[in-house]
mmCIF file of N, CA and C in Angstrom:
data_model
loop_
_atom_site.group_PDB
_atom_site.id
_atom_site.type_symbol
_atom_site.label_atom_id
_atom_site.label_comp_id
_atom_site.label_asym_id
_atom_site.label_seq_id
_atom_site.Cartn_x
_atom_site.Cartn_y
_atom_site.Cartn_z
ATOM 1 N N MET F 1 -67.073 -11.871 1.796
ATOM 2 C CA MET F 1 -66.540 -11.681 0.285
ATOM 3 C C MET F 1 -65.786 -10.221 0.497
ATOM 4 N N ASN F 2 -64.623 -10.303 -0.323
ATOM 5 C CA ASN F 2 -63.889 -9.343 -0.724
ATOM 6 C C ASN F 2 -64.525 -8.280 -1.605
ATOM 7 N N ILE F 3 -64.325 -6.941 -1.282
ATOM 8 C CA ILE F 3 -64.803 -6.264 -2.278
ATOM 9 C C ILE F 3 -63.526 -5.690 -3.058
ATOM 10 N N PRO F 4 -63.811 -5.854 -4.434
ATOM 11 C CA PRO F 4 -62.295 -5.655 -5.738
ATOM 12 C C PRO F 4 -62.179 -3.839 -5.371
ATOM 13 N N ILE F 5 -62.720 -3.047 -4.636
ATOM 14 C CA ILE F 5 -62.464 -1.770 -4.714
ATOM 15 C C ILE F 5 -61.091 -1.486 -3.501
ATOM 16 N N PHE F 6 -61.177 -2.254 -2.547
ATOM 17 C CA PHE F 6 -60.356 -2.519 -1.671
ATOM 18 C C PHE F 6 -58.983 -3.054 -1.858
ATOM 19 N N ASP F 7 -58.825 -4.032 -2.829
ATOM 20 C CA ASP F 7 -57.720 -4.804 -3.270
ATOM 21 C C ASP F 7 -56.980 -3.969 -4.512
ATOM 22 N N ARG F 8 -57.766 -2.811 -4.831
ATOM 23 C CA ARG F 8 -56.774 -2.638 -6.193
ATOM 24 C C ARG F 8 -55.380 -2.745 -6.174
ATOM 25 N N ASN F 9 -54.981 -2.020 -5.282
ATOM 26 C CA ASN F 9 -53.521 -2.023 -5.303
ATOM 27 C C ASN F 9 -52.536 -2.974 -4.929
ATOM 28 N N GLN F 10 -53.104 -4.006 -4.475
ATOM 29 C CA GLN F 10 -52.329 -5.175 -3.984
ATOM 30 C C GLN F 10 -51.232 -5.520 -4.587
ATOM 31 N N GLY F 11 -51.301 -5.559 -5.856
ATOM 32 C CA GLY F 11 -50.028 -6.112 -6.992
ATOM 33 C C GLY F 11 -48.961 -4.988 -6.507
ATOM 34 N N ASN F 12 -49.516 -4.042 -6.560
ATOM 35 C CA ASN F 12 -48.269 -2.736 -6.806
ATOM 36 C C ASN F 12 -47.677 -2.862 -5.233
ATOM 37 N N ILE F 13 -48.242 -2.973 -4.366
ATOM 38 C CA ILE F 13 -47.677 -2.969 -2.954
ATOM 39 C C ILE F 13 -46.901 -4.410 -2.985
ATOM 40 N N LYS F 14 -47.364 -5.179 -3.453
ATOM 41 C CA LYS F 14 -46.416 -6.579 -3.168
ATOM 42 C C LYS F 14 -44.888 -6.451 -4.199
ATOM 43 N N ALA F 15 -45.241 -6.123 -5.131
ATOM 44 C CA ALA F 15 -44.128 -5.440 -6.044
ATOM 45 C C ALA F 15 -42.998 -4.441 -5.533
ATOM 46 N N SER F 16 -43.640 -3.400 -4.445
ATOM 47 C CA SER F 16 -42.864 -2.521 -3.680
ATOM 48 C C SER F 16 -42.048 -3.068 -3.132
ATOM 49 N N GLU F 17 -42.832 -4.095 -2.031
ATOM 50 C CA GLU F 17 -42.119 -5.000 -0.816
ATOM 51 C C GLU F 17 -40.931 -5.945 -1.534
ATOM 52 N N LYS F 18 -41.310 -6.271 -2.726
ATOM 53 C CA LYS F 18 -40.217 -7.010 -3.125
ATOM 54 C C LYS F 18 -39.008 -6.300 -3.972
ATOM 55 N N ALA F 19 -39.094 -5.099 -4.183
ATOM 56 C CA ALA F 19 -38.236 -4.126 -4.618
ATOM 57 C C ALA F 19 -37.305 -3.880 -3.200
ATOM 58 N N ILE F 20 -38.375 -3.404 -1.879
ATOM 59 C CA ILE F 20 -37.394 -3.049 -1.117
ATOM 60 C C ILE F 20 -36.204 -4.262 -0.566
ATOM 61 N N LEU F 21 -36.872 -5.223 -0.476
ATOM 62 C CA LEU F 21 -36.101 -5.952 -0.079
ATOM 63 C C LEU F 21 -34.728 -6.583 -0.738
ATOM 64 N N SER F 22 -34.986 -6.367 -2.234
ATOM 65 C CA SER F 22 -33.761 -6.188 -3.219
ATOM 66 C C SER F 22 -33.151 -5.474 -3.133
ATOM 67 N N ARG F 23 -33.268 -4.142 -2.479
ATOM 68 C CA ARG F 23 -32.508 -3.131 -2.275
ATOM 69 C C ARG F 23 -31.672 -3.316 -0.916
ATOM 70 N N LYS F 24 -32.342 -3.860 -0.291
ATOM 71 C CA LYS F 24 -31.707 -3.963 1.183
ATOM 72 C C LYS F 24 -30.694 -5.039 0.978
ATOM 73 N N GLN F 25 -30.999 -5.994 0.245
ATOM 74 C CA GLN F 25 -29.801 -7.323 -0.194
ATOM 75 C C GLN F 25 -28.862 -6.445 -0.961
ATOM 76 N N GLU F 26 -29.236 -5.693 -2.302
ATOM 77 C CA GLU F 26 -28.176 -4.960 -2.534
ATOM 78 C C GLU F 26 -27.223 -4.384 -1.080
ATOM 79 N N LEU F 27 -27.584 -3.501 -0.993
ATOM 80 C CA LEU F 27 -27.007 -2.453 0.199
ATOM 81 C C LEU F 27 -26.167 -3.495 1.487
ATOM 82 N N LYS F 28 -26.593 -4.490 1.599
ATOM 83 C CA LYS F 28 -26.010 -5.443 2.324
ATOM 84 C C LYS F 28 -24.259 -6.133 1.572
ATOM 85 N N ASN F 29 -24.923 -6.032 0.187
ATOM 86 C CA ASN F 29 -23.767 -6.817 -0.461
ATOM 87 C C ASN F 29 -22.747 -5.728 -0.686
ATOM 88 N N THR F 30 -22.891 -4.222 -1.049
ATOM 89 C CA THR F 30 -22.244 -3.398 -0.902
ATOM 90 C C THR F 30 -21.298 -3.202 -0.082
ATOM 91 N N LEU F 31 -22.143 -2.961 1.450
ATOM 92 C CA LEU F 31 -21.454 -3.086 2.495
ATOM 93 C C LEU F 31 -20.150 -4.193 2.818
ATOM 94 N N LEU F 32 -20.355 -5.244 2.340
ATOM 95 C CA LEU F 32 -19.425 -6.361 2.551
ATOM 96 C C LEU F 32 -18.092 -6.097 1.497
ATOM 97 N N GLU F 33 -18.775 -5.618 0.383
ATOM 98 C CA GLU F 33 -17.434 -5.049 -1.157
ATOM 99 C C GLU F 33 -16.519 -4.208 -0.271
ATOM 100 N N VAL F 34 -17.284 -3.272 0.228
ATOM 101 C CA VAL F 34 -16.443 -2.321 1.013
ATOM 102 C C VAL F 34 -15.786 -2.525 2.171
ATOM 103 N N GLU F 35 -16.206 -3.388 3.120
ATOM 104 C CA GLU F 35 -15.485 -3.883 4.440
ATOM 105 C C GLU F 35 -14.159 -5.043 3.682
ATOM 106 N N ASN F 36 -14.490 -5.429 2.761
ATOM 107 C CA ASN F 36 -13.518 -6.201 2.247
ATOM 108 C C ASN F 36 -12.491 -5.534 1.499
ATOM 109 N N GLU F 37 -12.547 -4.479 0.894
ATOM 110 C CA GLU F 37 -12.019 -3.748 0.041
ATOM 111 C C GLU F 37 -10.851 -2.972 1.115
ATOM 112 N N VAL F 38 -11.593 -2.478 2.292
ATOM 113 C CA VAL F 38 -10.756 -1.854 2.675
ATOM 114 C C VAL F 38 -10.041 -2.825 4.032
ATOM 115 N N ALA F 39 -10.569 -3.986 3.898
ATOM 116 C CA ALA F 39 -9.610 -4.932 4.493
ATOM 117 C C ALA F 39 -8.272 -5.306 4.275
ATOM 118 N N VAL F 40 -8.562 -5.689 2.589
ATOM 119 C CA VAL F 40 -7.625 -5.869 2.003
ATOM 120 C C VAL F 40 -6.316 -4.988 1.741
ATOM 121 N N SER F 41 -7.045 -3.570 1.577
ATOM 122 C CA SER F 41 -6.350 -2.423 1.480
ATOM 123 C C SER F 41 -5.168 -2.080 2.715
ATOM 124 N N ILE F 42 -6.012 -2.037 4.109
ATOM 125 C CA ILE F 42 -5.176 -2.091 5.060
ATOM 126 C C ILE F 42 -3.984 -3.089 4.976
ATOM 127 N N GLU F 43 -4.461 -4.641 4.836
ATOM 128 C CA GLU F 43 -3.353 -5.717 5.113
ATOM 129 C C GLU F 43 -2.325 -5.505 4.096
ATOM 130 N N THR F 44 -2.286 -4.714 2.967
ATOM 131 C CA THR F 44 -1.379 -4.827 2.005
ATOM 132 C C THR F 44 -0.216 -3.311 2.337
ATOM 133 N N ALA F 45 -1.146 -2.420 3.053
ATOM 134 C CA ALA F 45 -0.251 -1.402 3.763
ATOM 135 C C ALA F 45 0.612 -2.084 4.577
ATOM 136 N N ARG F 46 0.149 -2.343 5.465
ATOM 137 C CA ARG F 46 0.876 -3.114 6.736
ATOM 138 C C ARG F 46 2.062 -3.783 6.016
ATOM 139 N N LEU F 47 1.801 -4.955 5.332
ATOM 140 C CA LEU F 47 2.736 -5.680 4.602
ATOM 141 C C LEU F 47 3.693 -4.574 3.838
ATOM 142 N N LYS F 48 3.525 -3.578 3.004
ATOM 143 C CA LYS F 48 4.345 -3.088 2.288
ATOM 144 C C LYS F 48 4.973 -2.097 3.500
ATOM 145 N N ASP F 49 4.878 -1.518 4.263
ATOM 146 C CA ASP F 49 5.169 -0.647 5.494
ATOM 147 C C ASP F 49 6.350 -1.467 5.960
ATOM 148 N N GLU F 50 6.174 -2.785 6.416
ATOM 149 C CA GLU F 50 6.921 -3.651 7.224
ATOM 150 C C GLU F 50 7.870 -3.908 5.995
ATOM 151 N N LEU F 51 7.920 -4.281 5.157
ATOM 152 C CA LEU F 51 9.349 -4.489 3.936
ATOM 153 C C LEU F 51 9.707 -3.470 3.847
ATOM 154 N N TYR F 52 9.193 -2.078 4.025
ATOM 155 C CA TYR F 52 10.369 -0.906 3.560
ATOM 156 C C TYR F 52 10.969 -0.483 4.629
ATOM 157 N N LYS F 53 10.332 -0.729 6.116
ATOM 158 C CA LYS F 53 11.011 -0.754 7.044
ATOM 159 C C LYS F 53 12.337 -1.426 7.160
ATOM 160 N N LYS F 54 12.073 -2.933 7.359
ATOM 161 C CA LYS F 54 12.697 -3.721 7.085
ATOM 162 C C LYS F 54 14.160 -3.451 5.979
ATOM 163 N N PHE F 55 13.573 -3.340 5.117
ATOM 164 C CA PHE F 55 14.523 -2.767 4.109
ATOM 165 C C PHE F 55 15.817 -1.857 4.434
ATOM 166 N N ARG F 56 15.059 -0.424 4.782
ATOM 167 C CA ARG F 56 15.444 0.390 4.903
ATOM 168 C C ARG F 56 16.652 0.566 6.475
ATOM 169 N N ASN F 57 15.681 -0.273 7.199
ATOM 170 C CA ASN F 57 16.689 -0.401 8.736
ATOM 171 C C ASN F 57 18.039 -1.054 8.257
ATOM 172 N N THR F 58 18.180 -2.662 7.907
ATOM 173 C CA THR F 58 19.361 -2.825 7.538
ATOM 174 C C THR F 58 19.900 -3.094 6.186
ATOM 175 N N TYR F 59 19.411 -3.213 5.366
ATOM 176 C CA TYR F 59 19.981 -3.471 4.027
ATOM 177 C C TYR F 59 20.443 -1.520 3.720
ATOM 178 N N THR F 60 19.693 -0.668 3.659
ATOM 179 C CA THR F 60 20.543 0.633 3.318
ATOM 180 C C THR F 60 21.481 1.010 4.058
ATOM 181 N N LYS F 61 21.628 0.681 5.490
ATOM 182 C CA LYS F 61 22.747 0.978 6.091
ATOM 183 C C LYS F 61 23.955 0.732 5.804
ATOM 184 N N GLU F 62 23.522 -0.882 5.573
ATOM 185 C CA GLU F 62 25.032 -1.831 5.413
ATOM 186 C C GLU F 62 25.666 -1.145 4.098
ATOM 187 N N TYR F 63 24.691 -0.922 2.928
ATOM 188 C CA TYR F 63 25.201 -0.625 2.145
ATOM 189 C C TYR F 63 25.702 0.761 2.082
ATOM 190 N N THR F 64 25.401 1.794 2.765
ATOM 191 C CA THR F 64 25.994 2.953 3.178
ATOM 192 C C THR F 64 27.176 2.875 3.445
ATOM 193 N N ASP F 65 27.610 2.139 4.543
ATOM 194 C CA ASP F 65 28.817 2.027 5.360
ATOM 195 C C ASP F 65 29.836 0.787 4.247
ATOM 196 N N LEU F 66 29.025 0.264 3.292
ATOM 197 C CA LEU F 66 30.214 -0.423 2.266
ATOM 198 C C LEU F 66 30.573 0.306 1.273
ATOM 199 N N SER F 67 29.694 1.754 0.866
ATOM 200 C CA SER F 67 29.908 2.367 0.131
ATOM 201 C C SER F 67 31.063 3.043 0.400
ATOM 202 N N LYS F 68 31.453 3.828 1.621
ATOM 203 C CA LYS F 68 32.451 4.742 2.242
ATOM 204 C C LYS F 68 33.532 3.459 2.069
ATOM 205 N N ASP F 69 33.521 2.622 2.430
ATOM 206 C CA ASP F 69 34.690 1.545 2.505
ATOM 207 C C ASP F 69 35.018 1.280 0.999
ATOM 208 N N MET F 70 34.562 1.013 0.484
ATOM 209 C CA MET F 70 34.616 0.936 -1.468
ATOM 210 C C MET F 70 35.181 1.885 -1.786
ATOM 211 N N ILE F 71 34.915 3.462 -1.779
ATOM 212 C CA ILE F 71 35.766 4.660 -1.764
ATOM 213 C C ILE F 71 36.539 4.789 -1.458
ATOM 214 N N LEU F 72 37.115 4.450 0.172
ATOM 215 C CA LEU F 72 38.118 4.394 0.343
ATOM 216 C C LEU F 72 39.352 3.473 -0.019
ATOM 217 N N SER F 73 38.671 2.086 -0.638
ATOM 218 C CA SER F 73 39.469 1.130 -0.793
ATOM 219 C C SER F 73 40.115 1.402 -2.321
ATOM 220 N N TYR F 74 38.987 2.265 -3.124
ATOM 221 C CA TYR F 74 39.455 2.688 -4.239
ATOM 222 C C TYR F 74 40.505 4.114 -4.519
ATOM 223 N N GLU F 75 40.376 4.857 -3.579
ATOM 224 C CA GLU F 75 41.495 5.991 -3.449
ATOM 225 C C GLU F 75 43.036 5.403 -2.709
ATOM 226 N N LYS F 76 42.943 4.376 -2.104
ATOM 227 C CA LYS F 76 44.139 3.600 -1.484
ATOM 228 C C LYS F 76 44.813 2.655 -2.739
ATOM 229 N N ARG F 77 43.445 2.870 -3.862
ATOM 230 C CA ARG F 77 44.059 1.578 -4.854
ATOM 231 C C ARG F 77 44.238 0.082 -4.407
ATOM 232 N N TYR F 78 43.268 -0.339 -3.451
ATOM 233 C CA TYR F 78 43.123 -1.779 -3.249
ATOM 234 C C TYR F 78 42.116 -2.251 -3.882
ATOM 235 N N ILE F 79 41.290 -1.715 -4.907
ATOM 236 C CA ILE F 79 40.807 -2.443 -5.937
ATOM 237 C C ILE F 79 40.721 -1.584 -7.250
ATOM 238 N N THR F 80 40.505 -2.603 -8.094
ATOM 239 C CA THR F 80 40.401 -1.785 -9.750
ATOM 240 C C THR F 80 39.204 -0.934 -9.692
ATOM 241 N N ILE F 81 39.168 -0.385 -10.837
ATOM 242 C CA ILE F 81 38.101 0.681 -11.334
ATOM 243 C C ILE F 81 36.795 0.160 -11.803
ATOM 244 N N LEU F 82 37.219 -1.250 -12.544
ATOM 245 C CA LEU F 82 36.192 -2.217 -12.596
ATOM 246 C C LEU F 82 35.597 -2.709 -11.868
ATOM 247 N N GLU F 83 36.223 -3.249 -10.349
ATOM 248 C CA GLU F 83 35.465 -3.405 -9.239
ATOM 249 C C GLU F 83 34.808 -2.379 -8.433
ATOM 250 N N PHE F 84 35.404 -1.220 -8.586
ATOM 251 C CA PHE F 84 34.780 -0.027 -7.744
ATOM 252 C C PHE F 84 33.615 0.098 -8.948
ATOM 253 N N THR F 85 33.418 0.315 -10.188
ATOM 254 C CA THR F 85 31.927 0.657 -10.823
ATOM 255 C C THR F 85 31.031 -0.621 -10.860
ATOM 256 N N ASP F 86 31.670 -1.647 -10.694
ATOM 257 C CA ASP F 86 31.142 -3.048 -10.680
ATOM 258 C C ASP F 86 29.914 -2.596 -9.390
ATOM 259 N N PHE F 87 30.512 -2.314 -8.193
ATOM 260 C CA PHE F 87 29.805 -2.224 -6.789
ATOM 261 C C PHE F 87 29.144 -0.987 -7.066
ATOM 262 N N PHE F 88 29.495 0.073 -7.619
ATOM 263 C CA PHE F 88 28.289 1.472 -7.789
ATOM 264 C C PHE F 88 27.386 1.043 -8.290
ATOM 265 N N GLU F 89 27.311 0.328 -9.244
ATOM 266 C CA GLU F 89 25.958 -0.481 -10.289
ATOM 267 C C GLU F 89 25.331 -1.044 -9.244
ATOM 268 N N THR F 90 25.884 -1.759 -8.470
ATOM 269 C CA THR F 90 25.199 -2.817 -7.378
ATOM 270 C C THR F 90 24.360 -1.825 -6.659
ATOM 271 N N TYR F 91 25.056 -0.870 -6.288
ATOM 272 C CA TYR F 91 24.824 0.196 -4.998
ATOM 273 C C TYR F 91 23.366 1.050 -5.841
ATOM 274 N N ARG F 92 23.656 1.478 -7.087
ATOM 275 C CA ARG F 92 22.545 2.200 -7.646
ATOM 276 C C ARG F 92 21.341 1.100 -8.007
ATOM 277 N N SER F 93 21.368 -0.058 -8.048
ATOM 278 C CA SER F 93 20.514 -1.054 -8.322
ATOM 279 C C SER F 93 19.466 -1.069 -6.890
ATOM 280 N N SER F 94 20.228 -1.026 -5.608
ATOM 281 C CA SER F 94 20.055 -0.785 -4.527
ATOM 282 C C SER F 94 18.970 -0.174 -4.309
ATOM 283 N N VAL F 95 19.188 1.398 -4.596
ATOM 284 C CA VAL F 95 18.625 2.551 -4.417
ATOM 285 C C VAL F 95 17.710 2.928 -4.916
ATOM 286 N N VAL F 96 17.680 2.212 -6.424
ATOM 287 C CA VAL F 96 16.490 2.026 -6.961
ATOM 288 C C VAL F 96 15.412 1.248 -6.547
ATOM 289 N N GLU F 97 16.007 0.118 -6.030
ATOM 290 C CA GLU F 97 14.940 -0.970 -5.264
ATOM 291 C C GLU F 97 14.295 -0.445 -4.125
ATOM 292 N N MET F 98 14.923 0.317 -3.593
ATOM 293 C CA MET F 98 14.480 1.332 -1.839
ATOM 294 C C MET F 98 13.275 2.449 -2.211
ATOM 295 N N LEU F 99 14.086 2.781 -3.444
ATOM 296 C CA LEU F 99 12.732 4.072 -4.123
ATOM 297 C C LEU F 99 11.347 3.222 -4.202
ATOM 298 N N LYS F 100 11.691 2.112 -5.437
ATOM 299 C CA LYS F 100 10.586 1.177 -5.552
ATOM 300 C C LYS F 100 9.923 0.854 -4.386
ATOM 301 N N LEU F 101 10.349 0.370 -3.258
ATOM 302 C CA LEU F 101 9.559 -0.060 -2.364
ATOM 303 C C LEU F 101 8.725 0.942 -1.238
ATOM 304 N N GLN F 102 9.585 2.287 -1.292
ATOM 305 C CA GLN F 102 8.831 3.382 -0.576
ATOM 306 C C GLN F 102 7.744 3.768 -1.884
ATOM 307 N N THR F 103 7.757 3.985 -3.118
ATOM 308 C CA THR F 103 6.538 3.946 -3.743
ATOM 309 C C THR F 103 5.158 3.099 -3.924
ATOM 310 N N ASP F 104 5.666 1.788 -3.677
ATOM 311 C CA ASP F 104 4.721 1.045 -2.985
ATOM 312 C C ASP F 104 3.971 1.157 -1.817
ATOM 313 N N ARG F 105 4.781 1.388 -0.874
ATOM 314 C CA ARG F 105 4.348 1.638 0.196
ATOM 315 C C ARG F 105 3.512 2.704 0.474
ATOM 316 N N MET F 106 4.093 4.049 -0.367
ATOM 317 C CA MET F 106 3.054 5.394 -0.274
ATOM 318 C C MET F 106 1.602 4.941 -1.491
ATOM 319 N N ASP F 107 1.796 4.075 -2.133
ATOM 320 C CA ASP F 107 0.453 3.452 -2.878
ATOM 321 C C ASP F 107 -0.361 2.860 -2.360
ATOM 322 N N ALA F 108 0.321 1.996 -1.408
ATOM 323 C CA ALA F 108 -0.703 1.337 -0.724
ATOM 324 C C ALA F 108 -1.159 2.337 0.611
ATOM 325 N N ILE F 109 -0.634 3.182 0.978
ATOM 326 C CA ILE F 109 -1.727 4.080 2.199
ATOM 327 C C ILE F 109 -2.072 4.662 1.488
ATOM 328 N N GLU F 110 -1.873 5.275 -0.077
ATOM 329 C CA GLU F 110 -3.363 6.130 -0.735
ATOM 330 C C GLU F 110 -4.371 5.018 -0.942
ATOM 331 N N GLY F 111 -3.894 3.623 -1.066
ATOM 332 C CA GLY F 111 -5.123 2.898 -1.537
ATOM 333 C C GLY F 111 -5.794 2.585 -0.137
ATOM 334 N N VAL F 112 -5.393 2.691 0.550
ATOM 335 C CA VAL F 112 -6.310 2.422 2.114
ATOM 336 C C VAL F 112 -7.056 3.693 2.009
ATOM 337 N N ASN F 113 -6.251 5.023 2.033
ATOM 338 C CA ASN F 113 -7.099 5.942 2.225
ATOM 339 C C ASN F 113 -8.236 6.431 1.391
ATOM 340 N N PHE F 114 -8.300 5.729 -0.260
ATOM 341 C CA PHE F 114 -9.158 5.914 -1.039
ATOM 342 C C PHE F 114 -10.234 5.033 -0.725
ATOM 343 N N SER F 115 -9.803 3.811 -0.353
ATOM 344 C CA SER F 115 -11.032 2.750 0.097
ATOM 345 C C SER F 115 -11.930 3.158 1.279
ATOM 346 N N VAL F 116 -11.571 3.891 2.055
ATOM 347 C CA VAL F 116 -12.150 4.623 3.194
ATOM 348 C C VAL F 116 -12.895 5.796 2.915
ATOM 349 N N GLY F 117 -12.156 6.579 1.699
ATOM 350 C CA GLY F 117 -13.068 8.008 1.320
ATOM 351 C C GLY F 117 -12.199 9.035 1.995
ATOM 352 N N GLN F 118 -11.254 8.853 3.041
ATOM 353 C CA GLN F 118 -10.957 10.134 3.848
ATOM 354 C C GLN F 118 -9.413 9.747 4.081
ATOM 355 N N GLY F 119 -8.609 10.486 4.474
ATOM 356 C CA GLY F 119 -7.107 10.907 5.122
ATOM 357 C C GLY F 119 -6.986 10.058 6.170
ATOM 358 N N VAL F 120 -7.437 8.730 6.199
ATOM 359 C CA VAL F 120 -7.197 8.159 7.559
ATOM 360 C C VAL F 120 -5.529 7.659 8.042
ATOM 361 N N LEU F 121 -4.853 7.511 6.990
ATOM 362 C CA LEU F 121 -3.156 7.283 7.373
ATOM 363 C C LEU F 121 -2.591 8.200 6.242
ATOM 364 N N ILE F 122 -1.792 8.486 7.393
ATOM 365 C CA ILE F 122 -1.032 9.417 6.779
ATOM 366 C C ILE F 122 0.455 8.941 7.116
ATOM 367 N N PRO F 123 1.232 8.725 6.133
ATOM 368 C CA PRO F 123 2.836 8.088 6.316
ATOM 369 C C PRO F 123 3.747 9.074 6.910
ATOM 370 N N LYS F 124 4.452 8.100 7.781
ATOM 371 C CA LYS F 124 5.670 9.154 8.405
ATOM 372 C C LYS F 124 7.013 8.934 7.797
ATOM 373 N N PHE F 125 7.506 10.245 7.475
ATOM 374 C CA PHE F 125 8.512 10.335 6.746
ATOM 375 C C PHE F 125 9.557 10.258 7.691
ATOM 376 N N SER F 126 10.280 9.357 8.054
ATOM 377 C CA SER F 126 11.495 9.016 8.822
ATOM 378 C C SER F 126 12.914 9.309 8.287
ATOM 379 N N ASP F 127 13.819 9.834 9.120
ATOM 380 C CA ASP F 127 14.718 10.111 8.401
ATOM 381 C C ASP F 127 15.821 9.292 7.764
ATOM 382 N N PRO F 128 16.189 9.237 6.848
ATOM 383 C CA PRO F 128 16.844 8.049 5.882
ATOM 384 C C PRO F 128 18.440 8.357 7.089
ATOM 385 N N VAL F 129 18.905 7.154 6.441
ATOM 386 C CA VAL F 129 20.394 6.716 7.109
ATOM 387 C C VAL F 129 21.028 7.678 6.948
ATOM 388 N N THR F 130 21.626 8.429 8.290
ATOM 389 C CA THR F 130 22.216 9.550 7.807
ATOM 390 C C THR F 130 23.681 8.835 8.122
ATOM 391 N N GLU F 131 24.723 10.172 7.574
ATOM 392 C CA GLU F 131 26.077 9.744 7.662
ATOM 393 C C GLU F 131 26.651 10.466 8.795
ATOM 394 N N GLU F 132 27.370 9.672 9.576
ATOM 395 C CA GLU F 132 27.875 10.055 10.897
ATOM 396 C C GLU F 132 29.661 10.582 10.003
ATOM 397 N N LYS F 133 29.624 12.104 10.979
ATOM 398 C CA LYS F 133 30.817 12.795 10.442
ATOM 399 C C LYS F 133 31.895 12.686 11.429
#
């Protein structure tokens, strides 16, 4: 025969056990969310970095060489002022696009650092395409 004196707090004990299980599940869910956020931000940063490097290494170098040729052609009067300004408008657009890629890359790296909570990724600032003299 159970004496009610010893069973007084059983309801609160069971409620506490259920609350502990609930908190453990919330912790697991939070950990999964954080892991997912970090994985997504790392993948985004990797993709932005690859795109930036690809654009910088090929497209920018070609445009720099082409701009030198266009200036020389204009000086020698092989092209008109209209062709010259059209080219440099296009060149300006490509430089703006390059700067946008660079900004997107930095935002993605900052997103990784924010997700992790500390500066784990530090971007390398490589030299831009240098002019040969």
